[in-house]
Short mmCIF file of C-alpha atoms and ligand atoms in Angstrom, two decimals:
data_model
loop_
_atom_site.label_atom_id
_atom_site.label_comp_id
_atom_site.label_asym_id
_atom_site.label_seq_id
_atom_site.Cartn_x
_atom_site.Cartn_y
_atom_site.Cartn_z
CA MET A 89 -11.44 9.52 -22.19
CA SER A 90 -12.25 6.07 -23.57
CA SER A 91 -15.15 4.23 -21.94
CA ARG A 92 -13.48 0.96 -22.87
CA LYS A 93 -12.07 -1.04 -19.95
CA ASP A 94 -8.33 -1.27 -19.42
CA LEU A 95 -7.69 -5.02 -19.15
CA VAL A 96 -4.46 -4.44 -17.15
CA SER A 97 -6.47 -3.09 -14.24
CA LEU A 98 -8.96 -5.99 -14.04
CA SER A 99 -8.84 -8.95 -11.67
CA LEU A 100 -9.42 -12.48 -12.96
CA GLN A 101 -12.93 -12.37 -11.54
CA GLU A 102 -13.62 -9.14 -13.45
CA LEU A 103 -12.15 -10.65 -16.62
CA GLU A 104 -14.47 -13.64 -16.16
CA LEU A 105 -17.45 -11.30 -15.84
CA LEU A 106 -16.39 -9.43 -18.95
CA ALA A 107 -15.92 -12.69 -20.86
CA GLY A 108 -19.43 -13.73 -19.78
CA GLU A 109 -20.90 -10.43 -20.96
CA LEU A 110 -19.27 -10.97 -24.35
CA GLY A 111 -20.58 -14.51 -24.61
CA LEU A 112 -17.10 -16.04 -24.30
CA GLU A 113 -16.43 -19.25 -22.39
CA HIS A 114 -15.35 -18.88 -18.75
CA TYR A 115 -11.82 -20.20 -19.42
CA ARG A 116 -11.16 -17.44 -21.95
CA ALA A 117 -10.58 -15.03 -19.04
CA ARG A 118 -7.49 -17.01 -17.99
CA GLN A 119 -6.21 -17.02 -21.55
CA ILE A 120 -6.63 -13.26 -21.69
CA SER A 121 -4.83 -12.74 -18.35
CA GLN A 122 -1.96 -14.95 -19.60
CA TRP A 123 -1.59 -12.76 -22.64
CA ILE A 124 -1.51 -9.61 -20.57
CA PHE A 125 0.64 -10.57 -17.60
CA GLN A 126 2.75 -13.51 -18.73
CA LYS A 127 3.19 -12.96 -22.45
CA ARG A 128 2.93 -9.17 -21.95
CA ALA A 129 0.79 -8.60 -25.04
CA ARG A 130 0.41 -4.96 -25.97
CA ASP A 131 -2.77 -5.36 -27.99
CA ILE A 132 -5.78 -7.62 -28.15
CA GLY A 133 -5.02 -8.43 -31.80
CA SER A 134 -2.03 -10.52 -30.74
CA MET A 135 -4.14 -12.94 -28.64
CA THR A 136 -3.97 -15.65 -31.26
CA ASN A 137 -5.76 -18.37 -29.28
CA LEU A 138 -8.92 -16.23 -29.44
CA SER A 139 -10.78 -16.27 -32.72
CA LYS A 140 -10.84 -13.12 -34.82
CA ASP A 141 -14.47 -12.61 -33.91
CA MET A 142 -13.73 -12.90 -30.19
CA ARG A 143 -10.87 -10.42 -30.45
CA MET A 144 -13.15 -7.96 -32.26
CA ARG A 145 -15.80 -8.28 -29.57
CA LEU A 146 -13.19 -7.73 -26.89
CA GLU A 147 -11.60 -4.78 -28.70
CA ALA A 148 -14.98 -3.06 -28.91
CA VAL A 149 -15.17 -2.83 -25.11
CA ALA A 150 -11.61 -3.10 -23.85
CA PHE A 151 -7.95 -2.27 -24.47
CA ILE A 152 -4.53 -3.03 -23.01
CA SER A 153 -2.65 -0.02 -21.66
CA SER A 154 1.14 -0.08 -21.58
CA PHE A 155 4.13 2.12 -20.83
CA ALA A 156 7.13 2.67 -23.06
CA PRO A 157 10.02 4.33 -21.23
CA GLU A 158 10.32 7.95 -22.32
CA ARG A 159 13.83 8.14 -20.88
CA ILE A 160 16.19 5.79 -19.07
CA ASP A 161 19.00 7.33 -17.00
CA SER A 162 21.81 5.00 -16.00
CA SER A 163 23.86 5.61 -12.88
CA LYS A 164 27.51 4.75 -12.54
CA ASP A 165 26.54 2.44 -9.66
CA GLY A 166 24.40 0.32 -12.06
CA SER A 167 20.95 1.60 -11.08
CA LYS A 168 18.61 2.92 -13.75
CA LYS A 169 15.81 5.43 -13.54
CA TYR A 170 12.87 4.92 -15.89
CA LEU A 171 10.66 7.84 -16.81
CA PHE A 172 7.15 6.95 -18.00
CA ARG A 173 4.45 9.31 -19.22
CA THR A 174 0.79 8.90 -18.29
CA THR A 175 -1.91 9.47 -20.92
CA ASP A 176 -2.81 12.76 -19.21
CA GLY A 177 0.78 13.92 -19.54
CA PHE A 178 2.37 13.38 -16.12
CA GLY A 179 5.82 11.92 -15.70
CA LEU A 180 6.36 9.14 -13.22
CA GLU A 181 9.52 7.36 -12.29
CA SER A 182 10.58 3.84 -11.30
CA VAL A 183 14.08 2.77 -10.37
CA LEU A 184 15.93 -0.47 -11.04
CA ILE A 185 18.53 -1.18 -8.36
CA PRO A 186 21.05 -4.00 -8.82
CA GLU A 187 22.06 -5.56 -5.50
CA THR A 188 24.17 -8.54 -4.60
CA GLY A 189 22.33 -11.61 -5.91
CA HIS A 190 19.13 -9.86 -6.95
CA ILE A 191 17.53 -6.86 -8.62
CA THR A 192 15.05 -4.55 -6.96
CA LEU A 193 12.46 -2.41 -8.71
CA CYS A 194 11.30 0.64 -6.80
CA LEU A 195 7.74 1.53 -7.87
CA SER A 196 5.67 4.70 -7.66
CA THR A 197 2.06 4.86 -6.52
CA GLN A 198 1.22 8.56 -6.83
CA ILE A 199 2.19 11.63 -8.86
CA GLY A 200 3.64 13.80 -6.10
CA CYS A 201 2.79 13.14 -2.47
CA ALA A 202 0.76 14.85 0.23
CA MET A 203 2.81 13.63 3.19
CA GLY A 204 5.26 16.53 3.21
CA CYS A 205 8.32 14.76 4.67
CA ARG A 206 10.89 17.51 5.06
CA PHE A 207 13.81 15.52 3.63
CA CYS A 208 11.98 14.52 0.43
CA HIS A 209 11.78 16.12 -2.99
CA THR A 210 8.86 14.08 -4.29
CA GLY A 211 6.30 15.69 -2.05
CA ARG A 212 7.62 19.20 -2.52
CA ASP A 213 4.59 20.33 -4.54
CA GLY A 214 2.04 18.15 -2.78
CA LEU A 215 -0.11 15.45 -4.32
CA VAL A 216 -1.05 15.77 -7.97
CA ARG A 217 -3.02 12.55 -8.31
CA ASN A 218 -3.09 8.88 -7.44
CA LEU A 219 -1.82 6.41 -10.00
CA THR A 220 -4.26 3.82 -11.31
CA ALA A 221 -3.71 0.09 -10.73
CA ALA A 222 -2.77 -0.27 -14.40
CA GLU A 223 -0.19 2.53 -14.08
CA ILE A 224 1.40 0.71 -11.13
CA VAL A 225 1.37 -2.69 -12.82
CA ASN A 226 2.60 -1.24 -16.11
CA GLN A 227 5.81 -0.01 -14.45
CA VAL A 228 6.62 -3.67 -13.76
CA ARG A 229 5.46 -4.85 -17.19
CA ALA A 230 7.56 -2.24 -19.01
CA ILE A 231 10.76 -2.79 -17.03
CA MET A 232 10.52 -6.58 -17.19
CA GLU A 233 10.11 -6.24 -20.94
CA ALA A 234 13.08 -3.89 -21.27
CA GLU A 235 15.48 -5.79 -19.01
CA PRO A 236 17.02 -9.24 -19.54
CA PHE A 237 15.87 -10.73 -16.21
CA GLY A 238 15.46 -14.22 -17.68
CA GLU A 239 13.79 -16.53 -15.20
CA ALA A 240 14.88 -14.43 -12.21
CA MET A 241 12.10 -12.36 -10.71
CA PRO A 242 13.08 -8.98 -9.26
CA ASN A 243 12.12 -7.79 -5.80
CA LEU A 244 9.47 -5.08 -5.81
CA VAL A 245 9.47 -2.25 -3.31
CA PHE A 246 6.72 0.34 -3.14
CA MET A 247 9.03 3.18 -2.17
CA GLY A 248 9.04 5.43 -5.22
CA MET A 249 6.93 8.53 -5.73
CA GLY A 250 4.04 8.79 -3.29
CA GLU A 251 2.76 7.16 -0.13
CA PRO A 252 1.39 3.74 -1.19
CA LEU A 253 -1.04 3.50 1.71
CA ALA A 254 -2.56 6.89 0.83
CA ASN A 255 -3.62 5.25 -2.45
CA TYR A 256 -4.67 2.16 -0.55
CA ASP A 257 -7.32 0.38 -2.60
CA ILE A 258 -5.46 0.86 -5.85
CA THR A 259 -2.12 -0.24 -4.40
CA VAL A 260 -3.71 -3.40 -2.96
CA ARG A 261 -5.43 -4.12 -6.28
CA ALA A 262 -2.07 -3.81 -8.10
CA ILE A 263 -0.36 -6.02 -5.48
CA ARG A 264 -3.02 -8.72 -5.95
CA THR A 265 -2.32 -8.73 -9.69
CA LEU A 266 1.42 -8.99 -9.00
CA LEU A 267 0.96 -11.84 -6.49
CA SER A 268 -1.73 -13.90 -8.22
CA PRO A 269 -0.95 -17.01 -10.27
CA TRP A 270 -3.20 -15.55 -13.01
CA GLY A 271 -1.15 -12.34 -12.87
CA PHE A 272 2.61 -12.04 -12.44
CA ASN A 273 2.87 -14.79 -9.84
CA PHE A 274 5.42 -12.96 -7.68
CA SER A 275 6.23 -14.56 -4.35
CA HIS A 276 4.90 -12.52 -1.44
CA ARG A 277 8.45 -12.56 -0.06
CA ARG A 278 9.53 -10.39 -2.97
CA ILE A 279 7.11 -7.53 -2.36
CA THR A 280 7.64 -4.80 0.23
CA VAL A 281 5.33 -1.87 0.89
CA SER A 282 6.83 1.15 2.58
CA THR A 283 4.85 3.68 4.56
CA ALA A 284 5.54 6.95 6.29
CA GLY A 285 3.18 5.71 8.99
CA LEU A 286 -0.50 5.67 8.05
CA VAL A 287 -1.56 3.54 11.00
CA PRO A 288 -5.15 2.56 10.03
CA GLN A 289 -4.05 1.47 6.55
CA MET A 290 -1.12 -0.51 8.00
CA LYS A 291 -3.61 -2.57 9.95
CA ARG A 292 -5.70 -3.20 6.85
CA LEU A 293 -2.67 -4.08 4.74
CA GLY A 294 -1.66 -6.84 7.14
CA GLU A 295 -5.11 -8.38 6.74
CA ASP A 296 -5.45 -7.85 2.98
CA VAL A 297 -2.18 -9.00 1.39
CA PRO A 298 0.76 -11.03 2.72
CA VAL A 299 3.56 -8.59 1.86
CA ASN A 300 6.59 -7.29 3.72
CA LEU A 301 6.26 -3.99 5.52
CA ALA A 302 8.81 -1.20 5.68
CA ILE A 303 8.32 1.85 7.88
CA SER A 304 10.08 5.10 7.14
CA LEU A 305 10.95 5.98 10.75
CA ASN A 306 13.84 8.47 10.66
CA ALA A 307 13.68 9.56 14.29
CA SER A 308 13.94 8.10 17.75
CA ASN A 309 11.44 10.43 19.43
CA ASP A 310 8.21 12.24 18.59
CA GLU A 311 9.71 15.70 18.69
CA THR A 312 12.24 15.01 15.93
CA ARG A 313 9.87 12.81 13.94
CA SER A 314 7.10 15.41 13.93
CA ARG A 315 9.65 17.94 12.73
CA LEU A 316 10.71 15.68 9.87
CA MET A 317 7.42 13.99 9.05
CA PRO A 318 4.10 15.80 9.63
CA VAL A 319 2.26 12.44 9.64
CA ASN A 320 3.74 11.87 13.10
CA LYS A 321 1.48 14.56 14.57
CA LYS A 322 -1.52 12.46 13.62
CA TYR A 323 0.00 9.03 14.26
CA PRO A 324 2.75 9.41 16.87
CA LEU A 325 5.38 6.79 17.56
CA ARG A 326 3.34 5.03 20.23
CA ASP A 327 0.52 4.32 17.76
CA LEU A 328 2.87 3.58 14.87
CA LEU A 329 4.93 1.07 16.81
CA ALA A 330 1.83 -0.56 18.30
CA ALA A 331 0.62 -1.14 14.72
CA ALA A 332 4.06 -2.47 13.79
CA ARG A 333 3.95 -4.92 16.70
CA GLN A 334 0.53 -6.13 15.58
CA PHE A 335 1.44 -6.47 11.90
CA PRO A 336 1.07 -10.16 10.96
CA LEU A 337 4.49 -11.53 10.05
CA ALA A 338 4.99 -14.87 8.33
CA ALA A 339 7.73 -17.09 9.74
CA ARG A 340 11.19 -15.56 9.31
CA LYS A 341 9.80 -12.24 8.19
CA ARG A 342 10.85 -9.00 9.78
CA ILE A 343 9.66 -5.44 9.54
CA THR A 344 12.16 -3.07 7.96
CA PHE A 345 12.63 0.33 9.54
CA GLU A 346 14.22 2.93 7.31
CA TYR A 347 16.25 5.48 9.24
CA ILE A 348 17.71 8.36 7.26
CA LEU A 349 20.66 9.72 9.24
CA ILE A 350 20.81 13.50 9.18
CA LYS A 351 23.78 15.30 10.65
CA GLY A 352 23.12 16.90 14.02
CA LEU A 353 19.43 16.00 13.95
CA ASN A 354 18.98 12.29 14.58
CA ASP A 355 22.47 10.78 14.38
CA ALA A 356 23.74 11.07 17.97
CA ALA A 357 24.66 8.07 20.12
CA ALA A 358 21.72 8.96 22.37
CA ASN A 359 19.38 8.63 19.36
CA ALA A 360 20.74 5.17 18.60
CA ARG A 361 20.07 4.03 22.17
CA GLU A 362 16.62 5.66 22.15
CA LEU A 363 15.85 3.91 18.85
CA ALA A 364 16.91 0.54 20.24
CA GLY A 365 14.58 1.10 23.19
CA LEU A 366 11.67 1.92 20.88
CA LEU A 367 12.11 -1.14 18.68
CA LYS A 368 12.86 -3.63 21.43
CA GLY A 369 10.93 -6.85 20.89
CA ILE A 370 9.88 -6.10 17.28
CA PRO A 371 11.36 -8.62 14.79
CA CYS A 372 13.05 -6.07 12.58
CA LYS A 373 15.93 -4.83 10.52
CA ILE A 374 16.99 -1.18 10.61
CA ASN A 375 18.31 0.23 7.33
CA LEU A 376 20.59 3.16 8.10
CA ILE A 377 20.61 5.55 5.16
CA PRO A 378 23.03 8.50 5.28
CA PHE A 379 21.06 11.51 4.00
CA ASN A 380 21.40 12.37 0.30
CA GLU A 381 22.15 16.06 0.18
CA HIS A 382 20.24 18.12 -2.36
CA PRO A 383 20.01 21.89 -2.84
CA ALA A 384 16.32 22.20 -1.96
CA VAL A 385 16.84 20.98 1.61
CA ASP A 386 19.13 22.31 4.30
CA PHE A 387 19.96 18.97 5.93
CA LYS A 388 23.47 17.55 5.85
CA LYS A 389 24.88 14.07 5.48
CA PRO A 390 26.62 12.79 8.63
CA ASP A 391 30.28 11.81 8.43
CA GLU A 392 31.19 8.15 8.03
CA ARG A 393 32.51 7.88 11.58
CA SER A 394 29.27 8.91 13.23
CA VAL A 395 27.29 6.59 10.91
CA ARG A 396 29.54 3.68 11.97
CA ALA A 397 29.25 4.65 15.64
CA PHE A 398 25.44 4.73 15.34
CA GLN A 399 25.48 1.33 13.71
CA LYS A 400 27.77 -0.14 16.37
CA ILE A 401 25.43 0.85 19.19
CA LEU A 402 22.57 -0.95 17.42
CA HIS A 403 24.74 -3.99 16.67
CA ASP A 404 25.85 -4.17 20.30
CA LEU A 405 22.19 -4.20 21.29
CA ASN A 406 21.57 -7.13 18.91
CA PHE A 407 19.86 -5.28 16.06
CA THR A 408 20.53 -5.95 12.39
CA ALA A 409 21.35 -2.51 11.03
CA PRO A 410 23.02 -2.42 7.60
CA ILE A 411 24.21 0.89 6.21
CA ARG A 412 22.50 1.52 2.89
CA HIS A 413 24.13 4.10 0.72
CA SER A 414 21.23 5.21 -1.41
CA LYS A 415 21.88 4.29 -5.02
CA GLY A 416 21.41 6.46 -8.07
CA SER A 417 22.12 9.84 -6.46
CA ASP A 418 23.93 10.99 -9.64
CA ILE A 419 20.71 10.52 -11.65
CA ALA A 420 18.35 11.84 -8.93
CA ALA A 421 17.03 8.34 -8.33
CA ALA A 422 18.03 8.01 -4.71
CA CYS A 423 15.59 7.95 -1.79
CA GLY A 424 13.48 11.09 -1.72
CA GLN A 425 14.80 12.44 -5.03
CA LEU A 426 12.19 11.10 -7.44
CA GLY A 427 9.80 13.23 -9.38
CA ALA A 428 11.60 16.46 -8.65
CA VAL A 429 10.86 18.03 -12.03
CA LEU A 430 8.11 15.88 -13.42
CA HIS A 431 4.89 16.99 -11.90
CA SER A 432 3.34 18.94 -14.73
CA PRO A 433 1.81 17.68 -17.93
CA GLN A 434 3.76 18.38 -21.08
FE1 SF4 B 232 5.84 11.13 0.36
FE2 SF4 B 232 7.62 9.19 0.79
FE3 SF4 B 232 8.44 11.65 0.13
FE4 SF4 B 232 7.38 11.24 2.54
S1 SF4 B 232 9.29 10.34 1.76
S2 SF4 B 232 6.90 12.97 1.13
S3 SF4 B 232 5.83 9.69 2.06
S4 SF4 B 232 7.25 10.25 -1.16
#
């Protein structure tokens, strides 16, 4: 393992410190960050506004990591799944999802996942390891390089492999790089972090970075939720929804609740009414996601009629509740399908 620093993982302040240690002027740190995050340089040698001597000094102590897609699978619905390989040989996946008027990138934060949600493939073998901040940021760098986005910035959702808030410090570090003017300069409106419900970290997130919050809810009562998501035994609905109510929301922002509809388990009219009761008073949107069937799990997708009936109850009670058919199911890129075969080093 190289003892040189990976420049992609450093904040501007850390780049300034490094520049100081190398005897470079303070403003050089901003030039370096521009090369990495705006011009997406892959090596220090290409930083042509630094002298050759400066580049050599920097190269002696630092490098720029990057990802090249090992495979890109394209779905017939337009979404694409990118497979990247870490230096220690693990595969990780990110998904590009075209939607009306914008593009969304779904990012991973861990190899595997320890949360054990019953409907999800990613966590099937538990957690392998956390991603580094550079590995999170490099998913964005690589896809923005590969895709003709032009001036349009994509939306970023932390909903890929792993529970982002279980890799809290690293995820927040990566988000700061994505939000900062010296980094990618994304608007905070474009970034959404999804959680299965790690209550203490939700509280911290609201204080640390001004991003949107999505909560993977999937049940209208503790009994069903604990059956689907073991995290609910530790942080039951009462605690989770109290944290959601306290989450600081900027004007016009809403919390997104993801609700995977599973036939015969959480899709009854009574569940819809119970759900409405739970979420009453929280500025929110409820994404209804009919379950994506896959062989490893016994759950079934509900029929279209019961999905519509569920939605109507929520609409009649004044909730926004779009039905989201998970994209990319033909390339195993849909919700809960990522990382199914990628957890071991080559
Ligand atoms: Fe982890 Fe998310 Fe899968 Fe749950 S749904 S096991 S939190 S990756």
